[in-house]
Coordinates of C-alpha atoms in Angstrom, one line a residue:
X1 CA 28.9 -8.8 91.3
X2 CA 27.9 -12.0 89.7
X3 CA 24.8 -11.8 87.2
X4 CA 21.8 -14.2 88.2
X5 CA 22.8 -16.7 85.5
X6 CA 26.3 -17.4 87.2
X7 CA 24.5 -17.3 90.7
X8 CA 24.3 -20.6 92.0
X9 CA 26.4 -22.6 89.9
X10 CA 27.4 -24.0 92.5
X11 CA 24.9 -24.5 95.1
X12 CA 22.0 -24.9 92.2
X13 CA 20.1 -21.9 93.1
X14 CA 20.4 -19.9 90.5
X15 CA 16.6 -21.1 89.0
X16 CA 15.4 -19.9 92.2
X17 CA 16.8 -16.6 92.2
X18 CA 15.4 -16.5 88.1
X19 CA 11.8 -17.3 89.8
X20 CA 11.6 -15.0 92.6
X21 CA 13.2 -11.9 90.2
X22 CA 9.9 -13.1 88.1
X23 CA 7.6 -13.2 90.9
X24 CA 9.0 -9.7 92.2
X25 CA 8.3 -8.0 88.9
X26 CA 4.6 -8.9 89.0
X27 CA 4.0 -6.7 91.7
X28 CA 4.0 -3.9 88.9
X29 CA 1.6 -5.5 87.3
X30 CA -1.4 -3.9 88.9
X31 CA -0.2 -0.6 88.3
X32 CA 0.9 -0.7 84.7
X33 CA -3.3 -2.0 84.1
X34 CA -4.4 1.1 86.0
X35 CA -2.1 3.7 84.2
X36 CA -3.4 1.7 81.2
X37 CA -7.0 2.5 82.1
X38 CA -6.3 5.6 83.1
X39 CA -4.8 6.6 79.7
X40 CA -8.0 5.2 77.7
X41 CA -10.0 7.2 79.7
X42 CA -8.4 10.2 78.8
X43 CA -8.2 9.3 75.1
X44 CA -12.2 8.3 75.5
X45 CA -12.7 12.1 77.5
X46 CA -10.9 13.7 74.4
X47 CA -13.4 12.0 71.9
X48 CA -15.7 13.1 73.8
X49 CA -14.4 16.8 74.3
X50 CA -14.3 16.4 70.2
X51 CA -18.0 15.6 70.0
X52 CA -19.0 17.9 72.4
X53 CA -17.4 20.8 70.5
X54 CA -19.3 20.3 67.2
X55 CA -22.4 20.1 69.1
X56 CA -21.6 23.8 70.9
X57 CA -20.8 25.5 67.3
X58 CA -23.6 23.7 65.8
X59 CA -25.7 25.2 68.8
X60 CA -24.0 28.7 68.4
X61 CA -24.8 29.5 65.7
X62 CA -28.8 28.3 65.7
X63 CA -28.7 30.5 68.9
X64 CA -27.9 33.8 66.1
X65 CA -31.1 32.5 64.4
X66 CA -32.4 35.6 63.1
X67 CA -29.3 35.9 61.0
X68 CA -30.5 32.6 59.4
X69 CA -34.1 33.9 59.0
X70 CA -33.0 35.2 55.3
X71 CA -35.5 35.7 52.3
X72 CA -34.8 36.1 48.6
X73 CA -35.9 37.6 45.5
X74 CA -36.7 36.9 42.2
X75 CA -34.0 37.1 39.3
X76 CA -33.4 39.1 36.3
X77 CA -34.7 42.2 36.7
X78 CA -33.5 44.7 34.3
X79 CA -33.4 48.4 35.9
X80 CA -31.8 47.1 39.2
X81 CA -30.0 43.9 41.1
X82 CA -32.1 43.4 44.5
X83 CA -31.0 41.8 47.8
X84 CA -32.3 41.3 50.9
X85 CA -31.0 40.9 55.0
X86 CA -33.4 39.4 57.6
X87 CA -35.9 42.4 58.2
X88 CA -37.0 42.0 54.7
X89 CA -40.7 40.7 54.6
X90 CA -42.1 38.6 51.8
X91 CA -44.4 40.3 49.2
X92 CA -44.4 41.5 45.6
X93 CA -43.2 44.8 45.1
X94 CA -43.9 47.2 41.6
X95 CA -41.0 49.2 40.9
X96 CA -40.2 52.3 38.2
X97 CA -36.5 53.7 38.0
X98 CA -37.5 56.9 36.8
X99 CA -34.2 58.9 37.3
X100 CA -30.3 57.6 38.1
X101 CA -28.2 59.2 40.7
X102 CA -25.3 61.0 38.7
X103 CA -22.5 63.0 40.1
X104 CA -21.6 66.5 38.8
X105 CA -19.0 67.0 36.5
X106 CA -17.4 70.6 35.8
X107 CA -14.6 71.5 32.8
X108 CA -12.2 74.0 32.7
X109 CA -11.9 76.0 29.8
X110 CA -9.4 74.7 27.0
X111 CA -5.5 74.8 28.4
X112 CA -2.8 75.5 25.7
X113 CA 0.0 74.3 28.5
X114 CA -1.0 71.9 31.3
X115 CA 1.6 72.9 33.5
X116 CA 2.0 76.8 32.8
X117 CA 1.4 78.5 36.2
X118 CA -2.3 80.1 35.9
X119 CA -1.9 82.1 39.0
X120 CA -0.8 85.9 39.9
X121 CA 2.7 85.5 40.5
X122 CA 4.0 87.6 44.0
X123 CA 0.3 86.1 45.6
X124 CA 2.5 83.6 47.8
X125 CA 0.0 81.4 49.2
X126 CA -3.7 81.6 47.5
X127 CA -6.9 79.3 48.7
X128 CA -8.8 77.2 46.4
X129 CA -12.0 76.3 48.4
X130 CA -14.7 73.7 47.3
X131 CA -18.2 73.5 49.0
X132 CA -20.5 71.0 48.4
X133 CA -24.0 71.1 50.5
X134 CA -23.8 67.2 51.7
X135 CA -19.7 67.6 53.4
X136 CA -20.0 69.3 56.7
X137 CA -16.6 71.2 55.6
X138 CA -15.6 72.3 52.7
X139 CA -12.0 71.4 50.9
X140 CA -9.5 74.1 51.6
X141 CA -6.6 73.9 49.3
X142 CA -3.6 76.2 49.8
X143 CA -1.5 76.9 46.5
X144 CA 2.3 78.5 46.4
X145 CA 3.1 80.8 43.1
X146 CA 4.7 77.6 41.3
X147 CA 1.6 75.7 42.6
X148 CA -1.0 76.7 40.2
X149 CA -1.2 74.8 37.0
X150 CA -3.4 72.3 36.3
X151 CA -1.0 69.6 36.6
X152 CA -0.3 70.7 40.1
X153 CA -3.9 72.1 41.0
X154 CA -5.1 68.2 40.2
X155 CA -2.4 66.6 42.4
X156 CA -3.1 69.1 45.1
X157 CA -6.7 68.0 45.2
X158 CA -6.4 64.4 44.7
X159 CA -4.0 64.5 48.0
X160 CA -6.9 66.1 50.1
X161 CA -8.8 63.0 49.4
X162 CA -12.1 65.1 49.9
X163 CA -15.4 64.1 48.0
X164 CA -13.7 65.2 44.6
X165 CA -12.0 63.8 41.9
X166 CA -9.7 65.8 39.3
X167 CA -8.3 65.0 36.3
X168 CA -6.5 66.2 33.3
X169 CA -8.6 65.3 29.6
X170 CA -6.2 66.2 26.5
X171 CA -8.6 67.2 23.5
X172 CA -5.8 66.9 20.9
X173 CA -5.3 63.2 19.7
X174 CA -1.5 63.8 19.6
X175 CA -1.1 66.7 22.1
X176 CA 0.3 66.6 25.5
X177 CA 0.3 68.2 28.8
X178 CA 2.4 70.7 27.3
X179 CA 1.1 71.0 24.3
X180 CA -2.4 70.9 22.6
X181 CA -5.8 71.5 24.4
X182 CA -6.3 70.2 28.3
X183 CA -9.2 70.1 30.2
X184 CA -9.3 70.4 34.2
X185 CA -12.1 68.1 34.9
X186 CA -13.4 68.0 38.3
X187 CA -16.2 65.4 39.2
X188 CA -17.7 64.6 42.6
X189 CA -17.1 61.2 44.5
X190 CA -20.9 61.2 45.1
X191 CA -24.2 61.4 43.5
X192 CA -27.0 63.6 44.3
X193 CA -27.5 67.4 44.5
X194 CA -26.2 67.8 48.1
X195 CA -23.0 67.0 46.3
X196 CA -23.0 69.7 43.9
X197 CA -19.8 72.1 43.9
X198 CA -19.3 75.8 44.4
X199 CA -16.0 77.1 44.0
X200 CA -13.8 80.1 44.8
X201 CA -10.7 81.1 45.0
X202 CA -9.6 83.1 47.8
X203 CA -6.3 85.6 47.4
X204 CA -5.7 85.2 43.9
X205 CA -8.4 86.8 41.3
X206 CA -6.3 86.1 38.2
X207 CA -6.7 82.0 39.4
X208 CA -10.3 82.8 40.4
X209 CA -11.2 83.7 36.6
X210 CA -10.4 80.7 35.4
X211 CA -12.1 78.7 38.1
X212 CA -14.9 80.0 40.2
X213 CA -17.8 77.9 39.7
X214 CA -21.2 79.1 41.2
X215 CA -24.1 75.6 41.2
X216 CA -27.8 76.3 41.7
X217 CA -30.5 74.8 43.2
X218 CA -32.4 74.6 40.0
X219 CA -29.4 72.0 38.7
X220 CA -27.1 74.3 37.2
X221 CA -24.9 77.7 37.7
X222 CA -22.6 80.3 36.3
X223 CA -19.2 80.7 36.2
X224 CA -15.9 80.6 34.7
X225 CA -16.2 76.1 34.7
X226 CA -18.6 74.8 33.1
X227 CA -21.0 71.9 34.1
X228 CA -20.7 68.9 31.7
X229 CA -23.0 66.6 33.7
X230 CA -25.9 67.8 35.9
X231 CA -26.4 65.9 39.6
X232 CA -29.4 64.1 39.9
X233 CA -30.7 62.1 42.3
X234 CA -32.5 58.3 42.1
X235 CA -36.0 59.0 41.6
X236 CA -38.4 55.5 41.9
X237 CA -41.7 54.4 42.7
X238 CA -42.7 51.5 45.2
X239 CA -46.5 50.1 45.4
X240 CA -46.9 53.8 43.4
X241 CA -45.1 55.6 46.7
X242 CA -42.7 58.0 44.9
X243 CA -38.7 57.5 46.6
X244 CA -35.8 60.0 45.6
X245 CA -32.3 59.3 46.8
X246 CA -28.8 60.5 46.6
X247 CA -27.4 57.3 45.2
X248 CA -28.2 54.4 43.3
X249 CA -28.5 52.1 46.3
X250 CA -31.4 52.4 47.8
X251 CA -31.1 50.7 50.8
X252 CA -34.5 51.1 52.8
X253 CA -37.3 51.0 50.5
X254 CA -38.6 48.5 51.3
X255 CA -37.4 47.7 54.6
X256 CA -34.3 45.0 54.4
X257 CA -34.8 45.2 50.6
X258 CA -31.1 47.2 48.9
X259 CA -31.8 48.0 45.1
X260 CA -29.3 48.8 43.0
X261 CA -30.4 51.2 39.9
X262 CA -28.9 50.4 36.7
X263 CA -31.0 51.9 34.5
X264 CA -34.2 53.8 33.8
X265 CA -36.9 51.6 33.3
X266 CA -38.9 51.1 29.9
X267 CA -41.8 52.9 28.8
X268 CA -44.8 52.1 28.4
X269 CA -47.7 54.2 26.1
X270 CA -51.2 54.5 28.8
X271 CA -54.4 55.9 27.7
X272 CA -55.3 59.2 30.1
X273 CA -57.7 61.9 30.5
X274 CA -56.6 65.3 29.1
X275 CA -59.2 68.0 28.9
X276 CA -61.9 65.1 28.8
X277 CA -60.0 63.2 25.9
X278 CA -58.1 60.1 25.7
X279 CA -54.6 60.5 25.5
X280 CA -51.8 58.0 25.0
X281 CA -48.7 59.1 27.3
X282 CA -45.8 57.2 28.3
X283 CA -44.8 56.2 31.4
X284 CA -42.4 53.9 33.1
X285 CA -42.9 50.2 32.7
X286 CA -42.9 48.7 35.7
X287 CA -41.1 45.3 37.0
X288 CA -42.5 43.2 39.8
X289 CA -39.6 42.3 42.5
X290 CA -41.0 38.6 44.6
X291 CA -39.5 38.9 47.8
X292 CA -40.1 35.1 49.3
X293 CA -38.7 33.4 52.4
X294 CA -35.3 31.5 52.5
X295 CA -35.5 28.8 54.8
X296 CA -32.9 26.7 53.8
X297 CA -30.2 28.2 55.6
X298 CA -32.5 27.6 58.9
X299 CA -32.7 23.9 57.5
X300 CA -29.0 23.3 57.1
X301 CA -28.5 24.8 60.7
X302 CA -30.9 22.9 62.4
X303 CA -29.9 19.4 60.4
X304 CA -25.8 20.4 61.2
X305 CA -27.1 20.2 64.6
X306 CA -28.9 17.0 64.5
X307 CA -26.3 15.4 62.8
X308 CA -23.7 16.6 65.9
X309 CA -26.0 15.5 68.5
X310 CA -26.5 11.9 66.4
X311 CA -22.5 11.8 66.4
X312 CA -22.0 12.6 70.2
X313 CA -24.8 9.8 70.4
X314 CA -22.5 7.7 68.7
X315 CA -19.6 8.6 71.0
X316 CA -21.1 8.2 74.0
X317 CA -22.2 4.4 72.9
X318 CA -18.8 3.7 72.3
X319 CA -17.5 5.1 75.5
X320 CA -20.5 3.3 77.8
X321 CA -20.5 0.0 75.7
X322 CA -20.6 -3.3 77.7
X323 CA -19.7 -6.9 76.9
X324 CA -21.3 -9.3 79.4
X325 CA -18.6 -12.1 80.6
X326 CA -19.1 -15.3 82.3
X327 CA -19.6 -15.5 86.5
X328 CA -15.7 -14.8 87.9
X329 CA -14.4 -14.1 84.4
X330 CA -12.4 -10.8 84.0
X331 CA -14.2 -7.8 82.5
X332 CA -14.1 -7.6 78.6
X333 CA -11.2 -5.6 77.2
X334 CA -13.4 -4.2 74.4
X335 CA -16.0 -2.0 77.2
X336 CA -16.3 1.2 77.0
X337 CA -13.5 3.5 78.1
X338 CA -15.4 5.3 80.4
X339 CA -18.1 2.8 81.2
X340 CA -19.7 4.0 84.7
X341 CA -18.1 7.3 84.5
X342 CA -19.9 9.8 86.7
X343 CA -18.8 12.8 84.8
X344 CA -19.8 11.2 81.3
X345 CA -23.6 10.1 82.9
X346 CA -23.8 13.8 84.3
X347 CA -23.1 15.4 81.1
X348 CA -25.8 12.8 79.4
X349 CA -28.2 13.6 81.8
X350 CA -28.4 17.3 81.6
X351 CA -28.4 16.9 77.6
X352 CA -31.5 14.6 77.8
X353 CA -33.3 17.3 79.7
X354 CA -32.6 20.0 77.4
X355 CA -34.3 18.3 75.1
X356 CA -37.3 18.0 76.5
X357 CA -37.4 21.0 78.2
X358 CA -40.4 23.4 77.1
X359 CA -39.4 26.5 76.1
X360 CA -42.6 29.7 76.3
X361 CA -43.5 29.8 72.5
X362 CA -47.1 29.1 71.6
X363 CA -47.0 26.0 69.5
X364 CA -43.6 25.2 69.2
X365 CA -42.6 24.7 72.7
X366 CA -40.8 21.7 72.2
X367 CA -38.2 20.1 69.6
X368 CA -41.2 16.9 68.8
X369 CA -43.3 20.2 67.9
X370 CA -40.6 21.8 65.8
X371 CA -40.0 18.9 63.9
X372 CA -37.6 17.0 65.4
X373 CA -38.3 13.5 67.6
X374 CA -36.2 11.3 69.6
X375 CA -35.8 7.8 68.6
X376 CA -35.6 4.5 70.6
X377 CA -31.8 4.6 70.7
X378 CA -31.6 8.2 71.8
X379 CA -30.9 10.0 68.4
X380 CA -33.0 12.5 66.6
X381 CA -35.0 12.6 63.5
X382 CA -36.0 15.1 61.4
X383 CA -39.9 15.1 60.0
X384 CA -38.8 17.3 56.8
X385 CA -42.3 18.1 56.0
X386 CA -43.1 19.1 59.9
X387 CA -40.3 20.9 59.9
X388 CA -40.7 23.1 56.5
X389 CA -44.0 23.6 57.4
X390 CA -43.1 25.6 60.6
X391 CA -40.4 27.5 58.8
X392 CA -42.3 28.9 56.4
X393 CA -45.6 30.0 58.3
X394 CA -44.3 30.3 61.9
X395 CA -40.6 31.7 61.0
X396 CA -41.2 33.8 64.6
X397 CA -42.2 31.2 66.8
X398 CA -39.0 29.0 65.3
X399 CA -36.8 31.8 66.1
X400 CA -38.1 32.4 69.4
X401 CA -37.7 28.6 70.3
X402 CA -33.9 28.6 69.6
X403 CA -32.9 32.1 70.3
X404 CA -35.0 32.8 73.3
X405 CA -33.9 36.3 75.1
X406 CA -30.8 35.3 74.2
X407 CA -29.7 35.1 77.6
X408 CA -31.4 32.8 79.4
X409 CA -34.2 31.3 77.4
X410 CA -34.4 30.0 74.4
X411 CA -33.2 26.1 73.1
X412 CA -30.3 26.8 71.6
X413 CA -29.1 30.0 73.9
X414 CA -29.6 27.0 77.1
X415 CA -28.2 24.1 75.6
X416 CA -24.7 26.4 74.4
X417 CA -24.4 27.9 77.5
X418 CA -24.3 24.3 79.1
X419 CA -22.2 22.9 76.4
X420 CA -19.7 26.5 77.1
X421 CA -19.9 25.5 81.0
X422 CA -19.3 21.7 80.5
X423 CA -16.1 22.6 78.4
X424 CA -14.4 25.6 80.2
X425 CA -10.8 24.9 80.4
X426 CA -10.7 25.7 83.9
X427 CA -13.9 24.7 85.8
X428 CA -15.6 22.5 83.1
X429 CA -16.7 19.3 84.1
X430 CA -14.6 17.8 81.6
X431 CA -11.4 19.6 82.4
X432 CA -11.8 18.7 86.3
X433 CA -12.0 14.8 85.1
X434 CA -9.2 14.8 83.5
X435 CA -7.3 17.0 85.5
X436 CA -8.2 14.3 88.2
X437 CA -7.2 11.2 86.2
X438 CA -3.7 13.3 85.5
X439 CA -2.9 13.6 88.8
X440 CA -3.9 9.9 89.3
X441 CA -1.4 8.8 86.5
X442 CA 1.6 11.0 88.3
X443 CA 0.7 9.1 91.4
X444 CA 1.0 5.7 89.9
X445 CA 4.0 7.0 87.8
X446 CA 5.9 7.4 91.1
X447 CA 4.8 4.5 92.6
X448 CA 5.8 2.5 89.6
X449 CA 9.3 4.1 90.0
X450 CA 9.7 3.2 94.1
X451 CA 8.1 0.1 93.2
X452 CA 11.2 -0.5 90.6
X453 CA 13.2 0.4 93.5
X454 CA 12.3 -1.9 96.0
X455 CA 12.5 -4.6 93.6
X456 CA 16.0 -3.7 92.8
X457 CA 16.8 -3.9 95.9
X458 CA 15.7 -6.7 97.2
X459 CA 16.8 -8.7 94.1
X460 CA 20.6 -7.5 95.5
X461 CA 19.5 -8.9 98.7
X462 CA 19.0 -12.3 97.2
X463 CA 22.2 -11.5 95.1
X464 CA 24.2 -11.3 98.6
X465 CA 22.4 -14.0 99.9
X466 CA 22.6 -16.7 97.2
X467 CA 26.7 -15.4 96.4
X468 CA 27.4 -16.3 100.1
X469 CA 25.2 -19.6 99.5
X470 CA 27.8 -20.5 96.8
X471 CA 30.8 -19.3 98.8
X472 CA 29.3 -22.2 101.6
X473 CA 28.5 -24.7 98.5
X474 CA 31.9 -24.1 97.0
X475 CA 33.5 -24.3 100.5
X476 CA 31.9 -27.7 101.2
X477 CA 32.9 -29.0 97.8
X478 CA 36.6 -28.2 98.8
X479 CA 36.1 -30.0 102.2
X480 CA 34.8 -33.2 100.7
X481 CA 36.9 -33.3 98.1
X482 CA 39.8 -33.1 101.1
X483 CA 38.2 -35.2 102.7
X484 CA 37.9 -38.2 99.9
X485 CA 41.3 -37.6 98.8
X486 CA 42.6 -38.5 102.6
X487 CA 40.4 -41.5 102.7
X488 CA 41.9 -42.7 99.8

């Protein structure tokens, strides 16, 4: 078929047919400026979305305010390293380290051959069987005939992974396990007394010479080991309340306070009575631990969620922002992607009432109470001294204001649980929006597409029509040119 340029050569239409193929394409006009709206609106819904997410974490994580409610303690001390959680209260604390936590320590006597077999050959299968008061079982070891030398009794216990180490100490500088004097050396995992070991051998009385091991509650024993280092347990002092421990963390004394012991403390020489006279005696030197309240990880929380609410501010100003025009003019191409969106203008309602919504905490009921106030142009600012002030003597009231019950009350518990509602990827407001505006765009995108078709075909109607309007023009060319050539 003829293209529209060689249409109507002859008959002079072919401007025409250029004009109406022009006019014919405008009818996609309308729809190409609402698939472009619609796609600004969803790029303006997923700033939105963005903004709305920081403002949810920033809200999540005042609603876990009591993990935020931290303290901390003064430094260097030189008989243990302190730290605190939140149930730690402020206050000075006088501490003595009397006593470390040490775990026991048996020998063997002196070996000539590490890996001679120490056991009565023909036994079979003997028991070696450690107790210790603190394990609710003890460690049952089974060794064969070619299983009892100290090389193999270590590896045997070390493989039960029970609260007991073993090891092999050589004595001679240049000796080896086969040579020179070795040392079974078995040491508990833990401090304390109820860690100290008893041992027997059971089925084998030649291996039970060399080993059986007998403690006592007055921190020794008898036996064929013998104890190189006594268990002892932490013994300290509080505010003058005596504490003894198993270990050298004491983790409850006082509350939310952990003290690890790392060494005895310093003596000091006091003046007492004894039998009416002055006396000097030592006694532990106590240090001072200053427990004080940490509120700057409340601070950073509270002013990361300012500073997210200030930014969705800012994104909803640029979303709703509106250029007045002259009377009949066409709206301003630089509005507001979602200017007079209902969803947007429910979603800033609701937020404007969480934040003046009272919550049931004497004094601090509201956010302008806190600390915080609302400006003119709808963001917040933080009055640092206000706000410090409340942290420090009302730390209670502050957490009951954002965490609430946790459930249903509380600032921040409310305003995350509308922020998680809002942005649920199946029912969210948010998500039915754009789901809508999706569905809008597929619409258009067909009717673009029939719309495309139509036009094609009625430009090949005017293709047909104009070809057999030059057919007739060409015709009637012919017939006058007959015509003038008879006339002749």
């Amino acid at each position: 078929m003829a293209s529209i340029s060689a249409l109507g050569a002859v008959s002079g239409t072919g401007p025409i047919l250029d004009q109406l193929q022009a006019a014919e394409k405008k009818r996609l006009e309308p729809l190409a400026q609402q698939q472009t709206s619609y796609k600004a609106k969803l790029t303006g819904f997923g700033s939105l979305k963005g903004s709305l997410e920081k403002l949810k974490s920033a809200s999540e994580e005042l609603k876990k305010f009591d993990k935020l409610n931290t303290t901390k303690t003064s430094e260097d001390h030189k008989t243990f390293i302190p730290s605190t959680d939140s149930k730690a209260s402020p206050g000075n604390y006088d501490i003595k380290v009397e006593q470390l936590a040490k775990a026991q320590s048996l020998s063997s006597q002196a070996f000539p051959d590490a890996k001679k077999q120490l056991g009565e050959p023909g036994k079979g299968t003997r028991t070696l069987i450690i107790t210790q008061p603190g394990e609710k079982e003890p460690m049952r070891i089974s060794l064969k005939d070619n299983e009892t030398s100290l090389v193999e009794i270590r590896e045997a216990i070390k493989k039960k992974e029970g609260n007991v180490n073993a090891s092999i100490i050589k004595a001679d500088e240049n000796g080896t396990e086969e040579e020179g004097k070795s040392y079974l050396i078995l040491t508990s995992k833990k401090a304390g007394t109820r860690s100290v070991m008893t041992i027997t051998v059971e089925g084998d009385d030649e291996l039970g010479k060399l080993l059986n091991y007998t403690s006592d509650s007055k921190g020794g024993g008898s036996g064929a080991m013998t104890q190189k280092v006594e268990a002892t347990n932490a013994k300290l002092t509080v505010n003058g309340i005596p504490i003894e421990r198993q270990t050298n963390e004491i983790k409850d004394a006082p509350e939310g306070i952990i003290l690890n012991l790392k060494k005895v403390s310093e003596t000091e020489e006091v003046i007492v009575k004894v039998n009416g006279e002055d006396k000097k005696v030592p006694r532990p030197k106590p240090e001072t631990l200053v427990v004080s309240r940490d509120i700057e990880p409340m601070k950073e929380a509270i002013k990361k969620w300012v500073d997210s609410y200030n930014e969705l501010q800012t994104t909803f100003d640029s979303l709703t922002k509106f250029k007045p025009v002259g009377k009949g003019e066409a709206a301003s191409k630089s509005n507001g992607a979602l200017l007079g969106d209902s969803t947007l203008k429910s979603i800033q309602n609701q937020l404007r009432h969480q934040l003046v919504a009272a919550q049931n905490v004497a004094d601090i009921a509201t956010l302008n109470k806190l600390g915080i106030k609302q400006k003119l142009d709808g963001t917040l600012e933080i009055s640092n001294e206000k706000l410090e002030k409340n942290l420090k003597e009302k730390p209670a009231n502050v957490k009951a204001f954002f965490m609430g019950d946790g459930e249903k009350t509380g600032f921040a518990t409310q305003t995350y649980d509308l922020l998680k509602k809002t942005l649920d990827s199946h029912e969210g407001t948010i998500a039915a929006a754009t789901e809508g505006i999706n569905k809008s765009l597929k619409t258009l995108e067909r009717q673009v597409e029939q719309t495309n078709r139509n036009i094609d075909a009625t430009m090949e109607r005017y293709k047909k029509q104009f070809t057999e309007l030059d057919k007739l023009a060409s015709s009637m060319n012919q017939a006058t040119l007959s015509l003038a050539q008879l006339l002749r």
